[in-house]
Amino acid sequence: WSVGWFGEDAQGRRLMRALVFVRDEPDDSPYAHPIENLVVIYDLSSGQVARIDDNEAIPVPAARGNYLPKYVGEARTDLKPISITQPEGASFTVTGNHVRWADWSFRVGFTPREGLVLHQLKFRDQGVERPVINRASLAEMVVPYGDPAPVQAKKNAFDSGEYNIGNMANSLTLGCDCTGEIKYFDGITTDSHGNPLTIENAICMHEEDDSILWKHFDFREGTAETRRNRKLVISFIATVANYEYAFYWHLFLDGSIEFLVKATGILSTAGQHPGEKSPYGQNLNNDGLYGPIHQHIFNVRMDFEIDGVNNSVYEVDTVIPEENPTFTAFKAVDRLLETEQAAIRKADTSKHRFWKIVNHESRNIVDEPVAYRLIPDNAITLAADDRAHVSQRAQFARNNLWVTPYTREERFPAGEYPNQSTGGDGLPAWTAADRNIVDQDLVVWYTFGMHHVVRLEDWPVMPRQNIGFMLEPHGFFNQNPTLNLPAEITTTTGGHCSTGK
């Protein structure tokens, strides 16, 4: 594990923490057998053990926690195959790293630190290519643990900035990680010595059916019109020691964009005396094994370009007016965020809050500025106290929204070098200048995540958990942009989605 910063080890040493586990046999899951309170601190520069932290001895949990088929037993046989076919091929075209699909066009990129990056997202509207986002990526993430026990309290990994999550990308496999007509992109990066490194099939792109897009049954006429939705999926999966993170960008036919993280893998476990129950975690068996409470907090950096470079951001709250004689009135109220400090915001479900990114110079049919809205799903923030070292190092995670004017050097919300940083870098340092963000080239930083209160069902391998957010056109188009979709169901079974007269 990364060593982080806890007010010590300021000698400039490059340190790491080695947690210790037991495997009873070569393919036994070690996470069932933590040697709690034994940690080796290793100096990467000198190649020597700096110290060993050896606290109270706790018996190593002996119960197995394996998920491999040879331990689980015979697989069930009552599930019939689902066949996903596109007999005429995929609907996208790829030239180098440039992709066209339906009305979308964009470029696919990859970096060691961020992994998948999308560039130059544009939507073709009435034959005009309209820019939406210039660059979008996962910029940082932090995983702080809420257990004050000696080993657990120092778990707060920055999986992007400290570990280079792009370099941990899997080589993806058809039929397992992705299905259908697939286009793969390699991840071109470097190894830890700076040598060129190719991760084959690091990025997967394919189409998926997405249920209905729009429908209406006119019961007076007995007619119905339905159109099927589909999405383009661009994804990569990284294994960070025990956890797997699958990152997905979804592009939809109506101009919507979704970013989704699917978390799976194995819990980072802890040990306690058999018969005890920590208030900071979930017992996973009766042998002293438990899963500590923790968070997975992500920050996505989006360099917006809504119909051009100069954009602004509004916060939109639903309010009840003071004059409300029928007691039924409520309305959405926009508030322009004019400076960086004013734009450091938290989500508020009681106000049904969302944020709009607008272009005042581009107007829609009702003379309002065109916009996209950010819907703040999974809008958690850091649970640790403000005085905690991790709070100082991950201040981006204390708020859900940050907005900055574009500056080439401002790339990562916790700063360029989070390894053993003491905090204050990145977003808190930049936004202290309180720069103007009205009609500027803007970067929007959104913080969201998973507050992981561990459950028994997460062991011995965790079912996928979805975390993410949506971007939707909000007056960007003059009407529903998907009216021209065909009524025919283009599947192997045929069909028609219209009974109009």
Coordinates of C-alpha atoms in Angstrom, one line a residue:
W1 CA 0.0 0.0 0.0
S2 CA 1.0 3.6 -0.4
V3 CA 2.3 5.0 2.8
G4 CA 0.3 8.3 2.7
W5 CA 1.1 11.0 5.2
F6 CA 0.5 10.9 8.9
G7 CA 2.8 13.6 10.2
E8 CA 5.9 11.5 10.1
D9 CA 8.5 10.1 7.7
A10 CA 9.5 13.6 6.5
Q11 CA 13.0 12.6 5.6
G12 CA 12.4 12.5 1.9
R13 CA 12.3 8.7 1.8
R14 CA 10.2 6.9 -0.8
L15 CA 8.2 4.5 1.4
M16 CA 5.5 1.9 1.0
R17 CA 3.5 -0.2 3.4
A18 CA 3.5 -4.0 3.0
L19 CA 0.5 -5.6 4.7
V20 CA 0.9 -9.3 5.5
F21 CA -1.4 -12.2 4.7
V22 CA -1.3 -16.0 4.6
R23 CA -2.0 -18.4 1.8
D24 CA -2.6 -22.0 3.0
E25 CA -2.0 -23.2 -0.6
P26 CA -0.9 -21.5 -3.8
D27 CA -4.4 -20.4 -5.0
D28 CA -5.9 -19.9 -1.6
S29 CA -7.4 -16.4 -1.1
P30 CA -5.0 -14.6 1.3
Y31 CA -7.6 -12.0 2.1
A32 CA -9.3 -14.6 4.3
H33 CA -6.1 -14.7 6.5
P34 CA -4.8 -11.3 7.4
I35 CA -1.9 -11.1 9.9
E36 CA -3.4 -8.1 11.6
N37 CA -1.1 -5.5 13.2
L38 CA 2.0 -6.6 11.3
V39 CA 3.1 -4.1 8.7
V40 CA 6.5 -3.8 6.9
I41 CA 7.6 -0.2 6.0
Y42 CA 9.9 -0.5 3.0
D43 CA 12.3 2.2 1.6
L44 CA 12.1 2.1 -2.2
S45 CA 15.2 4.2 -2.7
S46 CA 17.6 2.3 -0.4
G47 CA 15.9 -1.1 -1.0
Q48 CA 15.8 -1.7 2.8
V49 CA 13.2 -2.3 5.4
A50 CA 12.8 1.1 7.2
R51 CA 10.9 -0.4 10.1
I52 CA 8.4 -3.0 11.2
D53 CA 5.1 -2.0 12.9
D54 CA 4.2 -4.9 15.2
N55 CA 1.3 -4.2 17.5
E56 CA -0.9 -6.5 19.5
A57 CA -0.8 -10.1 18.2
I58 CA -4.2 -11.3 16.9
P59 CA -4.8 -15.0 15.8
V60 CA -4.8 -15.3 12.1
P61 CA -8.3 -16.2 10.9
A62 CA -8.2 -19.8 9.6
A63 CA -11.5 -20.1 7.8
R64 CA -11.3 -20.3 4.0
G65 CA -12.8 -17.6 1.8
N66 CA -12.3 -18.9 -1.8
Y67 CA -14.4 -18.3 -4.9
L68 CA -12.6 -20.4 -7.5
P69 CA -14.7 -23.2 -9.2
K70 CA -12.7 -26.0 -7.6
Y71 CA -13.7 -24.7 -4.1
V72 CA -17.3 -23.7 -4.9
G73 CA -18.3 -26.9 -6.6
E74 CA -20.4 -27.6 -9.7
A75 CA -21.9 -24.6 -11.6
R76 CA -25.7 -24.4 -12.0
T77 CA -27.2 -25.6 -15.3
D78 CA -30.6 -24.0 -15.4
L79 CA -29.6 -20.7 -17.2
K80 CA -30.1 -20.8 -21.0
P81 CA -27.7 -18.9 -23.3
I82 CA -28.3 -15.3 -24.3
S83 CA -27.0 -14.6 -27.8
I84 CA -25.9 -11.1 -28.7
T85 CA -25.4 -10.8 -32.5
Q86 CA -25.0 -8.0 -35.0
P87 CA -25.2 -9.8 -38.3
E88 CA -24.5 -6.6 -40.3
G89 CA -21.7 -5.5 -38.0
A90 CA -21.4 -2.6 -35.6
S91 CA -22.8 0.8 -36.3
F92 CA -19.6 2.7 -35.5
T93 CA -16.7 3.5 -37.8
V94 CA -13.1 3.9 -36.5
T95 CA -10.2 5.7 -38.2
G96 CA -7.1 5.5 -36.1
N97 CA -8.4 6.6 -32.7
H98 CA -11.3 8.7 -34.1
V99 CA -14.8 7.2 -33.7
R100 CA -18.1 8.0 -35.4
W101 CA -21.3 6.5 -34.1
A102 CA -24.8 7.7 -34.8
D103 CA -24.5 11.5 -34.3
W104 CA -21.5 11.3 -32.0
S105 CA -17.9 11.7 -32.9
F106 CA -14.9 11.6 -30.6
R107 CA -11.3 10.4 -30.1
V108 CA -10.1 7.7 -27.8
G109 CA -7.0 8.3 -25.6
F110 CA -5.2 6.6 -22.8
T111 CA -2.7 7.7 -20.2
P112 CA -0.8 5.8 -17.4
R113 CA -2.4 7.8 -14.7
E114 CA -6.0 8.2 -15.9
G115 CA -6.5 5.2 -18.1
L116 CA -9.3 5.9 -20.7
V117 CA -9.6 9.5 -21.9
L118 CA -12.3 10.8 -24.3
H119 CA -11.4 13.8 -26.5
Q120 CA -13.3 16.2 -28.8
L121 CA -16.8 14.9 -28.1
K122 CA -19.2 16.3 -30.7
F123 CA -22.8 15.7 -31.6
R124 CA -24.1 16.2 -35.1
D125 CA -27.3 18.2 -35.0
Q126 CA -29.2 18.9 -38.3
G127 CA -25.9 18.3 -40.1
V128 CA -23.8 20.6 -37.8
E129 CA -21.0 19.2 -35.6
R130 CA -21.6 20.8 -32.2
P131 CA -18.8 20.5 -29.6
V132 CA -19.9 19.3 -26.1
I133 CA -16.7 18.2 -24.2
N134 CA -13.1 18.7 -25.2
R135 CA -11.6 16.2 -22.8
A136 CA -13.0 13.9 -20.1
S137 CA -11.3 11.5 -17.8
L138 CA -11.1 10.1 -14.3
A139 CA -8.6 12.5 -12.7
E140 CA -8.3 11.1 -9.2
M141 CA -9.8 8.8 -6.6
V142 CA -9.2 8.1 -3.0
V143 CA -10.2 5.1 -0.8
P144 CA -10.2 6.1 2.9
Y145 CA -11.0 3.6 5.6
G146 CA -13.1 4.5 8.7
D147 CA -11.7 2.0 11.1
P148 CA -9.3 3.6 13.7
A149 CA -7.5 0.3 14.3
P150 CA -3.7 0.7 13.8
V151 CA -3.4 -1.0 10.4
Q152 CA -6.8 0.1 9.0
A153 CA -6.6 3.8 9.9
K154 CA -3.7 4.3 7.5
K155 CA -5.5 2.9 4.5
N156 CA -6.2 5.8 2.2
A157 CA -5.0 5.0 -1.3
F158 CA -5.1 7.4 -4.2
D159 CA -5.5 4.7 -6.8
S160 CA -5.0 7.1 -9.8
G161 CA -2.4 9.5 -8.6
E162 CA -0.3 7.1 -6.4
Y163 CA -0.8 3.9 -8.3
N164 CA -1.2 4.9 -12.0
I165 CA -4.5 3.2 -12.5
G166 CA -4.1 3.2 -16.3
N167 CA -1.0 1.0 -16.0
M168 CA -3.2 -1.5 -14.0
A169 CA -5.6 -2.0 -16.9
N170 CA -6.6 -5.5 -17.8
S171 CA -6.2 -7.0 -21.3
L172 CA -9.9 -7.5 -22.0
T173 CA -11.5 -10.8 -23.2
L174 CA -14.4 -11.2 -25.6
G175 CA -17.5 -12.8 -24.1
C176 CA -16.4 -12.1 -20.5
D177 CA -15.5 -8.5 -20.2
C178 CA -17.3 -7.4 -23.4
T179 CA -19.8 -9.0 -25.7
G180 CA -21.1 -8.4 -29.2
E181 CA -19.2 -6.7 -32.1
I182 CA -16.1 -5.3 -30.3
K183 CA -13.5 -2.8 -31.2
Y184 CA -10.4 -2.9 -29.0
F185 CA -7.9 -0.2 -28.5
D186 CA -4.5 -0.9 -27.0
G187 CA -3.2 1.1 -24.0
I188 CA 0.1 2.7 -25.0
T189 CA 2.0 3.6 -21.8
T190 CA 5.4 3.1 -20.0
D191 CA 6.6 0.8 -17.4
S192 CA 8.1 1.8 -14.0
H193 CA 11.5 2.4 -15.7
G194 CA 10.1 4.6 -18.5
N195 CA 10.3 1.9 -21.2
P196 CA 7.4 1.8 -23.7
L197 CA 4.7 -0.7 -22.7
T198 CA 1.6 -1.8 -24.7
I199 CA -1.4 -3.2 -22.8
E200 CA -3.2 -5.1 -25.5
N201 CA -7.0 -4.7 -25.6
A202 CA -7.0 -2.3 -22.7
I203 CA -10.1 -0.5 -24.0
C204 CA -13.3 -2.1 -25.3
M205 CA -15.9 -0.4 -27.4
H206 CA -19.3 -1.9 -28.3
E207 CA -23.0 -1.2 -28.7
E208 CA -25.7 -2.3 -26.3
D209 CA -29.5 -2.2 -26.5
D210 CA -30.9 0.1 -23.8
S211 CA -34.6 -0.6 -23.6
I212 CA -37.1 2.0 -24.9
L213 CA -36.0 5.5 -25.7
W214 CA -39.5 7.0 -26.2
K215 CA -43.0 5.7 -26.5
H216 CA -46.6 6.8 -26.6
F217 CA -49.8 4.8 -27.0
D218 CA -52.7 6.9 -28.2
F219 CA -55.6 5.1 -26.6
R220 CA -58.2 7.2 -28.4
E221 CA -56.8 6.2 -31.8
G222 CA -55.5 2.8 -30.8
T223 CA -52.1 3.6 -32.2
A224 CA -48.6 3.4 -30.7
E225 CA -45.1 4.6 -31.5
T226 CA -42.1 3.2 -29.8
R227 CA -38.4 3.7 -30.4
R228 CA -35.6 1.5 -29.0
N229 CA -32.6 3.2 -27.4
R230 CA -29.0 2.0 -27.7
K231 CA -25.8 3.2 -26.2
L232 CA -22.2 3.1 -27.2
V233 CA -20.0 1.7 -24.4
I234 CA -16.3 2.7 -24.1
S235 CA -14.7 1.0 -21.1
F236 CA -11.5 -0.3 -19.4
I237 CA -11.0 -2.4 -16.3
A238 CA -8.2 -2.0 -13.7
T239 CA -7.2 -4.4 -11.0
V240 CA -5.8 -2.4 -8.0
A241 CA -4.5 -5.2 -5.7
N242 CA -7.8 -6.6 -4.2
Y243 CA -10.3 -4.4 -6.0
E244 CA -11.4 -4.3 -9.6
Y245 CA -12.7 -1.0 -11.0
A246 CA -14.5 -1.1 -14.4
F247 CA -14.9 2.4 -15.9
Y248 CA -17.5 3.0 -18.5
W249 CA -18.4 6.0 -20.7
H250 CA -21.9 5.6 -22.2
L251 CA -23.0 7.7 -25.1
F252 CA -26.8 7.7 -25.9
L253 CA -28.7 8.5 -29.1
D254 CA -30.4 11.5 -27.5
G255 CA -27.1 13.2 -26.6
S256 CA -26.9 12.0 -23.0
I257 CA -23.6 10.9 -21.5
E258 CA -23.2 8.6 -18.5
F259 CA -20.0 7.8 -16.6
L260 CA -20.3 4.6 -14.6
V261 CA -17.8 2.8 -12.3
K262 CA -18.6 -0.8 -11.6
A263 CA -16.7 -1.9 -8.4
T264 CA -16.0 -5.6 -7.8
G265 CA -13.1 -7.8 -6.6
I266 CA -12.2 -8.7 -3.0
L267 CA -12.6 -6.7 0.2
S268 CA -9.5 -5.4 1.9
T269 CA -10.1 -7.4 5.1
A270 CA -9.0 -7.1 8.8
G271 CA -8.6 -9.5 11.7
Q272 CA -9.8 -9.3 15.3
H273 CA -10.0 -11.7 18.2
P274 CA -12.6 -14.5 17.5
G275 CA -15.9 -13.6 19.2
E276 CA -15.3 -9.8 18.9
K277 CA -17.3 -7.5 16.7
S278 CA -15.8 -4.2 15.6
P279 CA -18.2 -1.2 15.5
Y280 CA -16.2 -0.2 12.4
G281 CA -16.9 -3.2 10.2
Q282 CA -18.9 -6.2 9.3
N283 CA -17.9 -9.7 10.6
L284 CA -17.5 -12.0 7.7
N285 CA -17.3 -15.2 9.7
N286 CA -17.0 -16.4 13.3
D287 CA -13.2 -16.8 13.0
G288 CA -12.1 -13.2 13.5
L289 CA -12.4 -11.9 9.9
Y290 CA -14.2 -8.6 9.2
G291 CA -14.5 -6.0 6.5
P292 CA -13.9 -2.4 7.6
I293 CA -16.2 0.4 6.6
H294 CA -14.6 2.6 3.8
Q295 CA -15.3 4.8 0.9
H296 CA -14.4 4.9 -2.8
I297 CA -14.4 8.5 -3.9
F298 CA -13.8 9.4 -7.6
N299 CA -13.2 12.8 -9.3
V300 CA -13.9 13.2 -13.0
R301 CA -12.4 16.2 -14.9
M302 CA -14.4 17.5 -17.8
D303 CA -13.1 20.3 -20.0
F304 CA -16.5 21.5 -21.4
E305 CA -17.0 23.1 -24.7
I306 CA -20.7 23.6 -25.1
D307 CA -21.1 25.0 -28.6
G308 CA -17.7 26.7 -28.1
V309 CA -15.1 27.6 -25.6
N310 CA -16.8 30.3 -23.5
N311 CA -19.1 28.6 -21.0
S312 CA -20.7 29.4 -17.6
V313 CA -22.2 27.3 -14.8
Y314 CA -25.5 27.7 -13.0
E315 CA -26.7 25.9 -9.9
V316 CA -30.4 25.0 -10.2
D317 CA -32.4 24.4 -7.0
T318 CA -36.1 23.7 -6.7
V319 CA -37.7 26.2 -4.3
I320 CA -41.2 26.8 -2.8
P321 CA -42.2 30.5 -3.4
E322 CA -43.1 32.6 -0.4
E323 CA -46.4 33.6 -2.1
N324 CA -48.0 30.2 -2.4
P325 CA -51.8 30.5 -1.8
T326 CA -52.5 27.0 -3.1
F327 CA -49.6 25.4 -1.2
T328 CA -48.8 23.5 -4.4
A329 CA -46.3 25.8 -6.1
F330 CA -42.6 25.0 -6.6
K331 CA -40.2 26.1 -9.3
A332 CA -36.6 25.7 -10.5
V333 CA -34.4 28.7 -9.8
D334 CA -31.0 29.3 -11.5
R335 CA -28.1 30.9 -9.8
L336 CA -25.0 31.9 -11.8
L337 CA -21.7 30.7 -10.2
E338 CA -19.4 33.7 -10.9
T339 CA -16.1 32.8 -9.2
E340 CA -14.2 29.7 -8.2
Q341 CA -15.0 30.0 -4.5
A342 CA -18.7 30.4 -5.3
A343 CA -18.6 27.2 -7.3
I344 CA -17.3 25.0 -4.6
R345 CA -20.6 23.2 -3.9
K346 CA -22.2 20.1 -2.4
A347 CA -25.2 18.3 -3.8
D348 CA -28.5 18.8 -2.0
T349 CA -31.3 16.3 -2.6
S350 CA -33.7 18.3 -0.5
K351 CA -33.5 21.0 -3.2
H352 CA -33.3 18.6 -6.1
R353 CA -30.1 20.3 -7.1
F354 CA -28.3 20.0 -10.4
W355 CA -25.8 22.1 -12.3
K356 CA -26.0 23.5 -15.8
I357 CA -23.1 24.3 -18.1
V358 CA -24.3 26.9 -20.6
N359 CA -23.1 29.0 -23.5
H360 CA -24.5 32.5 -23.3
E361 CA -23.5 33.2 -26.9
S362 CA -25.4 30.2 -28.4
R363 CA -29.2 30.4 -28.0
N364 CA -32.0 27.8 -28.6
I365 CA -35.4 28.3 -30.1
V366 CA -36.8 30.0 -27.0
D367 CA -33.8 32.4 -26.8
E368 CA -32.2 30.6 -23.8
P369 CA -28.6 29.7 -23.7
V370 CA -27.9 26.1 -24.8
A371 CA -26.8 23.9 -22.0
Y372 CA -26.0 20.4 -20.6
R373 CA -26.9 19.5 -17.0
L374 CA -24.9 17.5 -14.6
I375 CA -27.2 15.3 -12.5
P376 CA -25.3 14.7 -9.2
D377 CA -25.9 11.0 -8.6
N378 CA -23.9 9.1 -5.9
A379 CA -22.8 12.5 -4.5
I380 CA -21.0 11.4 -1.4
T381 CA -18.2 13.3 0.2
L382 CA -15.3 12.4 2.5
A383 CA -16.6 11.1 5.8
A384 CA -13.3 11.6 7.7
D385 CA -13.0 14.7 10.0
D386 CA -11.6 17.8 8.5
R387 CA -8.6 17.5 10.8
A388 CA -7.6 14.0 9.4
H389 CA -4.5 13.8 7.3
V390 CA -6.5 12.2 4.5
S391 CA -8.8 15.2 4.5
Q392 CA -5.9 17.5 4.0
R393 CA -4.5 15.4 1.2
A394 CA -7.9 14.8 -0.6
Q395 CA -9.7 18.1 -0.2
F396 CA -11.3 17.6 -3.6
A397 CA -13.4 14.9 -1.9
R398 CA -14.9 17.3 0.6
N399 CA -17.2 18.8 -2.1
N400 CA -19.0 17.5 -5.1
L401 CA -18.5 20.4 -7.5
W402 CA -15.5 22.5 -8.4
V403 CA -15.2 24.8 -11.4
T404 CA -11.9 26.3 -12.7
P405 CA -10.9 28.3 -15.8
Y406 CA -8.9 26.1 -18.0
T407 CA -5.2 26.1 -17.4
R408 CA -3.0 23.5 -19.0
E409 CA -1.0 22.8 -15.9
E410 CA -4.1 22.1 -13.7
R411 CA -4.7 18.5 -14.4
F412 CA -5.1 16.5 -11.1
P413 CA -7.4 17.5 -8.2
A414 CA -5.1 16.4 -5.5
G415 CA -2.0 17.9 -7.2
E416 CA 0.6 16.5 -9.5
Y417 CA 2.4 14.4 -6.8
P418 CA 0.0 12.9 -4.2
N419 CA 2.5 10.3 -3.1
Q420 CA 3.4 11.2 0.6
S421 CA 2.0 14.7 0.0
T422 CA 1.1 16.7 3.1
G423 CA -2.0 18.1 1.4
G424 CA -3.4 21.4 0.1
D425 CA -2.3 20.8 -3.5
G426 CA -4.5 20.8 -6.5
L427 CA -8.1 22.2 -6.4
P428 CA -7.8 24.0 -3.0
A429 CA -4.6 25.7 -4.1
W430 CA -5.9 26.7 -7.5
T431 CA -9.3 28.0 -6.4
A432 CA -7.8 30.1 -3.7
A433 CA -7.2 32.7 -6.4
D434 CA -11.0 32.9 -6.8
R435 CA -10.8 33.5 -10.5
N436 CA -13.7 34.6 -12.7
I437 CA -15.6 31.6 -14.3
V438 CA -18.2 33.5 -16.3
D439 CA -18.0 33.1 -20.0
Q440 CA -14.6 31.3 -19.8
D441 CA -13.0 28.2 -21.1
L442 CA -14.1 26.0 -18.1
V443 CA -13.2 22.8 -16.4
V444 CA -15.8 21.1 -14.2
W445 CA -14.7 18.7 -11.6
Y446 CA -17.3 16.3 -10.2
T447 CA -16.7 14.2 -7.0
F448 CA -18.9 11.2 -6.4
G449 CA -18.5 7.7 -5.0
M450 CA -19.5 4.6 -3.0
H451 CA -19.9 4.7 0.7
H452 CA -19.1 1.1 1.4
V453 CA -20.8 -0.3 4.5
V454 CA -19.7 -3.9 4.1
R455 CA -22.2 -6.7 4.0
L456 CA -22.0 -10.5 4.2
E457 CA -22.9 -10.7 0.5
D458 CA -19.7 -8.9 -0.4
W459 CA -17.6 -12.0 0.6
P460 CA -15.6 -13.9 -0.7
V461 CA -15.8 -11.9 -3.9
M462 CA -18.0 -8.8 -4.2
P463 CA -21.0 -8.6 -6.6
R464 CA -20.7 -5.6 -8.9
Q465 CA -21.7 -2.2 -7.4
N466 CA -22.6 0.7 -9.8
I467 CA -21.6 4.2 -9.1
G468 CA -21.8 7.1 -11.5
F469 CA -23.6 10.2 -12.9
M470 CA -25.4 11.6 -15.9
L471 CA -24.9 14.5 -18.3
E472 CA -28.0 15.4 -20.2
P473 CA -28.8 18.0 -22.9
H474 CA -30.8 20.8 -21.3
G475 CA -32.0 23.1 -24.0
F476 CA -29.1 22.1 -26.1
F477 CA -31.5 20.9 -28.8
N478 CA -34.7 22.6 -29.9
Q479 CA -36.7 19.4 -29.6
N480 CA -36.2 15.6 -29.1
P481 CA -33.2 14.9 -31.4
T482 CA -34.3 11.2 -31.9
L483 CA -37.5 11.7 -33.9
N484 CA -35.9 10.3 -37.0
L485 CA -35.1 6.9 -35.4
P486 CA -36.5 4.0 -37.5
A487 CA -39.6 2.2 -36.1
E488 CA -38.2 -1.2 -37.3
I489 CA -36.5 -3.3 -34.6
T490 CA -33.2 -4.3 -36.2
T491 CA -32.7 -7.6 -34.4
T492 CA -32.5 -11.2 -35.6
T493 CA -36.1 -11.7 -34.6
G494 CA -37.4 -8.8 -36.6
G495 CA -40.4 -6.7 -35.5
H496 CA -41.9 -3.2 -35.8
C497 CA -42.3 -0.6 -33.1
S498 CA -45.2 1.3 -34.8
T499 CA -48.9 0.7 -35.1
G500 CA -49.7 4.1 -36.5
K501 CA -52.5 4.6 -39.0

